[in-house]
XYZ file of C-alpha atoms in Angstrom:
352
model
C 99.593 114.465 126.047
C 97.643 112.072 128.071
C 95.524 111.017 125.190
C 98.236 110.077 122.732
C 99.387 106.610 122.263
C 101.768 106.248 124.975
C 99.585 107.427 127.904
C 95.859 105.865 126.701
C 95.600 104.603 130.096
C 95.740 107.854 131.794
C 93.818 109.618 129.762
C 91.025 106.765 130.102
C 91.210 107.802 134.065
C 90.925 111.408 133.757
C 87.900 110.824 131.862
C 86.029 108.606 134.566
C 86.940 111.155 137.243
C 85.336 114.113 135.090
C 82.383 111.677 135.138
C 82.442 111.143 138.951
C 79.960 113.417 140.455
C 82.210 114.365 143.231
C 85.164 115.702 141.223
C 86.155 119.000 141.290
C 86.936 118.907 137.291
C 84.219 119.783 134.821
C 82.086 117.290 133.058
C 83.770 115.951 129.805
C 82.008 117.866 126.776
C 82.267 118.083 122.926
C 86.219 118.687 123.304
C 86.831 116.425 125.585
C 85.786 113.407 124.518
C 87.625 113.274 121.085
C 90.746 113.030 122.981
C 89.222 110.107 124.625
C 88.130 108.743 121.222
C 91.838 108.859 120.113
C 93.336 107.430 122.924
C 90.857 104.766 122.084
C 91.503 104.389 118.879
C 95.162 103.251 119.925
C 94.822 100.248 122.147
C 91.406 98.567 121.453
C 88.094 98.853 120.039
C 86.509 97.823 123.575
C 86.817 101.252 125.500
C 85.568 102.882 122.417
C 82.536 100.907 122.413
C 82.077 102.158 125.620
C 82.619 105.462 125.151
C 80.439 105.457 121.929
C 77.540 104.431 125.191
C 78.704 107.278 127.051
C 78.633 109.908 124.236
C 74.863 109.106 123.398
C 74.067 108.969 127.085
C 75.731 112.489 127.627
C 73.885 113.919 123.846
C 77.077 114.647 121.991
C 76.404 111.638 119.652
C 75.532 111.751 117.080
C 74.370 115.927 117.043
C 78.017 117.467 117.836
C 80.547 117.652 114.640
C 83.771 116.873 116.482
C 82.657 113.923 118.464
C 81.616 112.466 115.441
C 84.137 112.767 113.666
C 86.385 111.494 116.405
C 84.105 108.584 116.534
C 84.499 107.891 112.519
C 88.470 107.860 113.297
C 88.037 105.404 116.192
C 86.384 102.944 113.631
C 88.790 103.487 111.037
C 89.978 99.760 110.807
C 86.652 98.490 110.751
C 84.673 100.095 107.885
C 80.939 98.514 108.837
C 81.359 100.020 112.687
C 82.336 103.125 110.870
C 79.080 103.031 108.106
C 76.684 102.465 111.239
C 78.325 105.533 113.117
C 77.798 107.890 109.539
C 74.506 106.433 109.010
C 73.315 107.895 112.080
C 74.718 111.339 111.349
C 71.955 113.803 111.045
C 73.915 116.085 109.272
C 76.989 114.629 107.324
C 80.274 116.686 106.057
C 82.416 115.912 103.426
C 85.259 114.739 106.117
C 82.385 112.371 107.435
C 82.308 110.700 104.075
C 86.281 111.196 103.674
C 86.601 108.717 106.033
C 84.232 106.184 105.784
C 85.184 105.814 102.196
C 88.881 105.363 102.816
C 87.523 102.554 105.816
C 86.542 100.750 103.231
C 89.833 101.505 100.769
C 91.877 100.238 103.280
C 89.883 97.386 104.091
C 89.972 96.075 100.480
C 86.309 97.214 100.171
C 86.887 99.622 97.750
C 83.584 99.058 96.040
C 81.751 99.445 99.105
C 83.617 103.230 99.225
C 82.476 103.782 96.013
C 79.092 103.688 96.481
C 79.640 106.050 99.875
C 81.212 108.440 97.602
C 77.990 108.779 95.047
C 75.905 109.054 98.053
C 77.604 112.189 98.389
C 76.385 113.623 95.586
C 72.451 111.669 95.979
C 73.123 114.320 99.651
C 74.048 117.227 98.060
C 77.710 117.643 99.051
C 80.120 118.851 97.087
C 83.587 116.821 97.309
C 86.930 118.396 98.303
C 90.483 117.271 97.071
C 90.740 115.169 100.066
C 87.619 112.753 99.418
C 88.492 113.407 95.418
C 92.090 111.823 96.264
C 90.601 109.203 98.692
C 87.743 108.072 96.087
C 90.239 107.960 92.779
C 92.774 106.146 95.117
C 89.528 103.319 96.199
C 89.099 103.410 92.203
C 92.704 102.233 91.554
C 92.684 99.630 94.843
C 89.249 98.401 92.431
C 90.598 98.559 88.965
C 87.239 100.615 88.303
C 88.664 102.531 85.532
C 85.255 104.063 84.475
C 84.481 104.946 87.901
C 88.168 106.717 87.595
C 87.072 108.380 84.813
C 83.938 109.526 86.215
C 85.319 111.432 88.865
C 88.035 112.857 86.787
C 85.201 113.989 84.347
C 83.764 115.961 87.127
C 86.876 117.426 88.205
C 87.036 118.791 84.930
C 83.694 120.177 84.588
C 83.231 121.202 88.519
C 86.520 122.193 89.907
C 88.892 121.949 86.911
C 91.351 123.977 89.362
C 92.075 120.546 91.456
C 93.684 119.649 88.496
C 96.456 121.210 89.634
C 96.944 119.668 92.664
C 99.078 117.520 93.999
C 97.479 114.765 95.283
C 94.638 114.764 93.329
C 96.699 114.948 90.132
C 98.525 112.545 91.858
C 96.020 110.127 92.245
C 94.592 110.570 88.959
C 98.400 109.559 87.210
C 98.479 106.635 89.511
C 94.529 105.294 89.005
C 95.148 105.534 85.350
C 98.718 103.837 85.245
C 97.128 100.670 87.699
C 94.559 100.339 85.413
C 96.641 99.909 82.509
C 95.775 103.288 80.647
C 99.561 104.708 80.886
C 99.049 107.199 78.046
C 96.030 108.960 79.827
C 98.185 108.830 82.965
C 100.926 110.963 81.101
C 98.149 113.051 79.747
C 97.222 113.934 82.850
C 100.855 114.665 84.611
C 101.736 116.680 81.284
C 98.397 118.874 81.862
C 99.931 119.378 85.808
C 100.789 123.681 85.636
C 102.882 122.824 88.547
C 104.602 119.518 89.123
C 106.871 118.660 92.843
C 108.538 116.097 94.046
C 105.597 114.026 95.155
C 103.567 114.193 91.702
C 107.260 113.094 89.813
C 107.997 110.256 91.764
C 104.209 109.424 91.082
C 105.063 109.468 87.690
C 107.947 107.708 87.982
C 105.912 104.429 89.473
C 103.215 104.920 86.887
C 106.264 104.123 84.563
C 107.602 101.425 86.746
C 104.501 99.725 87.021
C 104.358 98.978 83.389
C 108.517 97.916 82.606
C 109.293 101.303 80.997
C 112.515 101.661 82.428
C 113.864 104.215 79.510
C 111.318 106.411 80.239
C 111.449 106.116 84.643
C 115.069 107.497 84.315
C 114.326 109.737 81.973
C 112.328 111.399 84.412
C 114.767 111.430 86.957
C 116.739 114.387 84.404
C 113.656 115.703 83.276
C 112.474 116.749 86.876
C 114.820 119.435 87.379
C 114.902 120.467 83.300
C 111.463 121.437 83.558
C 110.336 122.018 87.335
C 113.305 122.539 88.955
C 112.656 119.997 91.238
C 115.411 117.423 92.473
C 114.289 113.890 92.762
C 114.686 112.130 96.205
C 115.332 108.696 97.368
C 111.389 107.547 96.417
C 111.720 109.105 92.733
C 114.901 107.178 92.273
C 113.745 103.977 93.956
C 111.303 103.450 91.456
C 113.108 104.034 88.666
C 114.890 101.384 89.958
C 112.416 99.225 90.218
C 111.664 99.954 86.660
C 114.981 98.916 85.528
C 114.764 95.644 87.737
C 110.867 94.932 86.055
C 111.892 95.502 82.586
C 115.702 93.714 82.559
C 117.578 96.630 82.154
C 120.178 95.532 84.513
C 123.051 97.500 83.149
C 120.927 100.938 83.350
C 119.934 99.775 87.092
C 123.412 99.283 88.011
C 124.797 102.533 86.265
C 122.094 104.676 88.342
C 122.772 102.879 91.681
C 126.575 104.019 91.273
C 125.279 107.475 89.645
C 122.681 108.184 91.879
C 124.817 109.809 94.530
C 126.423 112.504 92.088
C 123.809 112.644 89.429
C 120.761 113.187 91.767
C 122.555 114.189 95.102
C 120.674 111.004 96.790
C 122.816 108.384 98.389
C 121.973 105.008 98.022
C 120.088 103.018 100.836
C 119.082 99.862 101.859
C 116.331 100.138 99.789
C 117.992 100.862 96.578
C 120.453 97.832 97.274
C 117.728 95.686 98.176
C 116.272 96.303 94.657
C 119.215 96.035 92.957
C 119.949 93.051 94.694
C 116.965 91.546 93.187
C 117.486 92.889 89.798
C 120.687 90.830 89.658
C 118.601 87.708 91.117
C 115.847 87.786 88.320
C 118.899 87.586 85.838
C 120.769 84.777 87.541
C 123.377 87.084 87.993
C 123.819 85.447 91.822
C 127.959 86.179 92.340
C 127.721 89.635 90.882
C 124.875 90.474 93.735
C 126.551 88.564 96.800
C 129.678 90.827 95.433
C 127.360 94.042 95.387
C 126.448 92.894 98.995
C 129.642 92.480 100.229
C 130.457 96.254 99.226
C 127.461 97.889 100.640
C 128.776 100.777 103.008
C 126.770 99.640 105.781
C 125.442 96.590 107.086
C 122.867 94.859 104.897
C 119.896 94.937 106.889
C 117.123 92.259 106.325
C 115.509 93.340 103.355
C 118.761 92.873 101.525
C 119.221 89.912 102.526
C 115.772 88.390 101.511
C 115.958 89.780 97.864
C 119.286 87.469 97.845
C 117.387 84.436 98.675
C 113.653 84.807 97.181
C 114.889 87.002 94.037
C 116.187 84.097 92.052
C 113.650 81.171 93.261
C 114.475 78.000 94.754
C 117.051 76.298 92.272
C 119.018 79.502 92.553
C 119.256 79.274 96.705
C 120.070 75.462 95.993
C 122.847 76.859 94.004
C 124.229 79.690 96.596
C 124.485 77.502 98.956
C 126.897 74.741 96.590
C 128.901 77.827 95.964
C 132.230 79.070 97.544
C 131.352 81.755 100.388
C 133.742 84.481 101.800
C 132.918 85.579 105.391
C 129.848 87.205 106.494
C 127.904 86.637 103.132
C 128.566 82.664 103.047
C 127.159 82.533 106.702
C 124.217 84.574 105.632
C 123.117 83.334 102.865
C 123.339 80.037 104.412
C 120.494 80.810 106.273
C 118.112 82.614 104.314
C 114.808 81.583 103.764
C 113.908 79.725 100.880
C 112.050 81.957 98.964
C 110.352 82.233 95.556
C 108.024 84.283 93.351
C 104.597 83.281 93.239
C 104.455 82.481 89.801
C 106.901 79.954 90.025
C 105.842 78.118 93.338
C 103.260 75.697 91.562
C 105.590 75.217 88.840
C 108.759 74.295 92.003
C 106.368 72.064 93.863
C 105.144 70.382 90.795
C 109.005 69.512 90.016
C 109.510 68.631 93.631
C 107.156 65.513 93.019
């Protein structure tokens, strides 16, 4: 416990008094010092630095498997750090390349990951469904469809029974939907043998993603039809979002009231909050302050901001010139002035 988040500190002291020479604990060794490395990893790069020093001073860098891959976590939010530490790998494991390639992903270097992930094949080492997920994922973040393609290719010809899962099948929907190829993204859900809650709702957004709200609901009754599988609050969030994307406002507001019964999901703060701004795109301003006003609990932030930045700035200009009741006058009062960024050039060009 002393080396999670809330105790870093502590467990930074029990490793300089395994170093001291006069304690009466044992030396820190190759299980050791990953705990140190993720205590590390949760305040600051600095003591990691240092402890990268003492790992090569003690020989557990870069030979022993654990403390490197400890050390590839530690570097996590800086993908070059994290390159130097797997460059100096003498022997490298797929979880080794697993993470410098999603580094990158999350760094917005997904290009970068992509060329980590053919290295992997230039070393000999066969991918698993984690660094399959993590490299089609780096290929949406790119909009490198024919990388995409690539890898599914070889999932096909290599290990055609990864197909089948979950995230992999997952990511394969979603790379495919993001880089506009919906039809091959239903190709590949439809060839799923087994299909759960996760790989629906990823369906659900590859729909959302391109306005096809029709067909984002439809899945919502089609999930337990064919799989048996209920749909949860994510699943019905973005068929909401579909709904609000494609201006079906009336099929939006008929699953937020249904959504309870139909799907057995109550509605959140998220599902308002989307609603809200389903209403706002569609100038529909009273009929969302009145959806406010009936939430069952207290609109939280999020709600509140759709209000104000769903409709642009002549629409907040407007709430504010209308009559309020209560809480929602004073809050919307003092909402921030916000706007979609396609419209922001064309509002500050009017402002002059």
């Amino acid at each position: 416990r002393a080396s999670s988040p809330a105790h870093p500190l502590l467990a930074f002291r029990l490793l300089l008094l395994m170093l001291s020479p006069a304690s009466p604990l044992p030396p820190p060794d190759h299980l050791s010092f990953p705990f140190a490395l993720s205590a590390a990893a949760a305040v600051s790069p600095s003591p990691g630095t240092q402890l990268h020093a003492l790992l090569v001073k003690n020989g557990l860098f870069p030979s022993d498997h654990y403390v490197a891959t400890a050390l590839l976590q530690l570097h996590a939010a800086r993908p070059d750090d994290a390159r130097r530490v797997f460059d100096e790998l003498p022997r490298r494991e797929a979880i080794h390349y697993d993470l410098v390639i999603g580094a990158y992903a999350r760094a917005g270097m997904a290009a970068e990951g992509l060329g980590v992930f053919r290295a992997m094949f230039m070393d000999g080492v066969a991918p698993d469904a984690v660094v399959l997920t993590t490299a089609i994922t780096a290929c949406a973040q790119a909009g490198a469809l024919e990388c995409g393609e690539w890898v599914h290719r070889y999932v096909e010809r290599s290990a055609p029974e990864l197909l089948g899962d979950a995230f992999v099948g997952s990511a394969l929907v979603s790379m495919y939907a993001k880089c506009g190829c919906l039809e091959q993204a239903v190709r590949v859900f439809d060839g799923m043998p087994e299909r759960n809650d996760y790989v629906w709702g990823t369906m659900v957004g590859a729909f959302a993603v391109h306005g096809r709200a029709e067909e984002a609901v439809s899945c919502l009754d089609r999930m337990a039809r064919e799989d048996g599988v209920r749909p949860d609050g994510v699943a019905v969030l973005g068929a909401l979002s579909a709904c609000a994307h494609a201006g079906k406002v009336d099929d939006g507001l008929r699953l937020l009231r249904e959504m309870s019964r139909r799907y057995g999901v109550a509605p959140g703060h998220e599902h308002y909050a989307c609603t809200v701004d389903m209403l706002c795109r569609v100038d529909r301003l009273e009929d969302a302050v009145a959806l406010i006003e009936t939430m069952p609990m207290a609109p939280l932030a999020s709600v509140w901001g759709c209000g104000a930045g769903g409709g642009g700035r002549r629409r907040a200009r407007q709430a504010r010139r209308r009559p309020r009741r209560g809480r929602v006058r004073a809050a919307l009062q003092h909402l921030p002035r916000r706007q979609p960024e396609g419209r922001r050039a064309e509002g500050q060009e009017a402002d002059r």
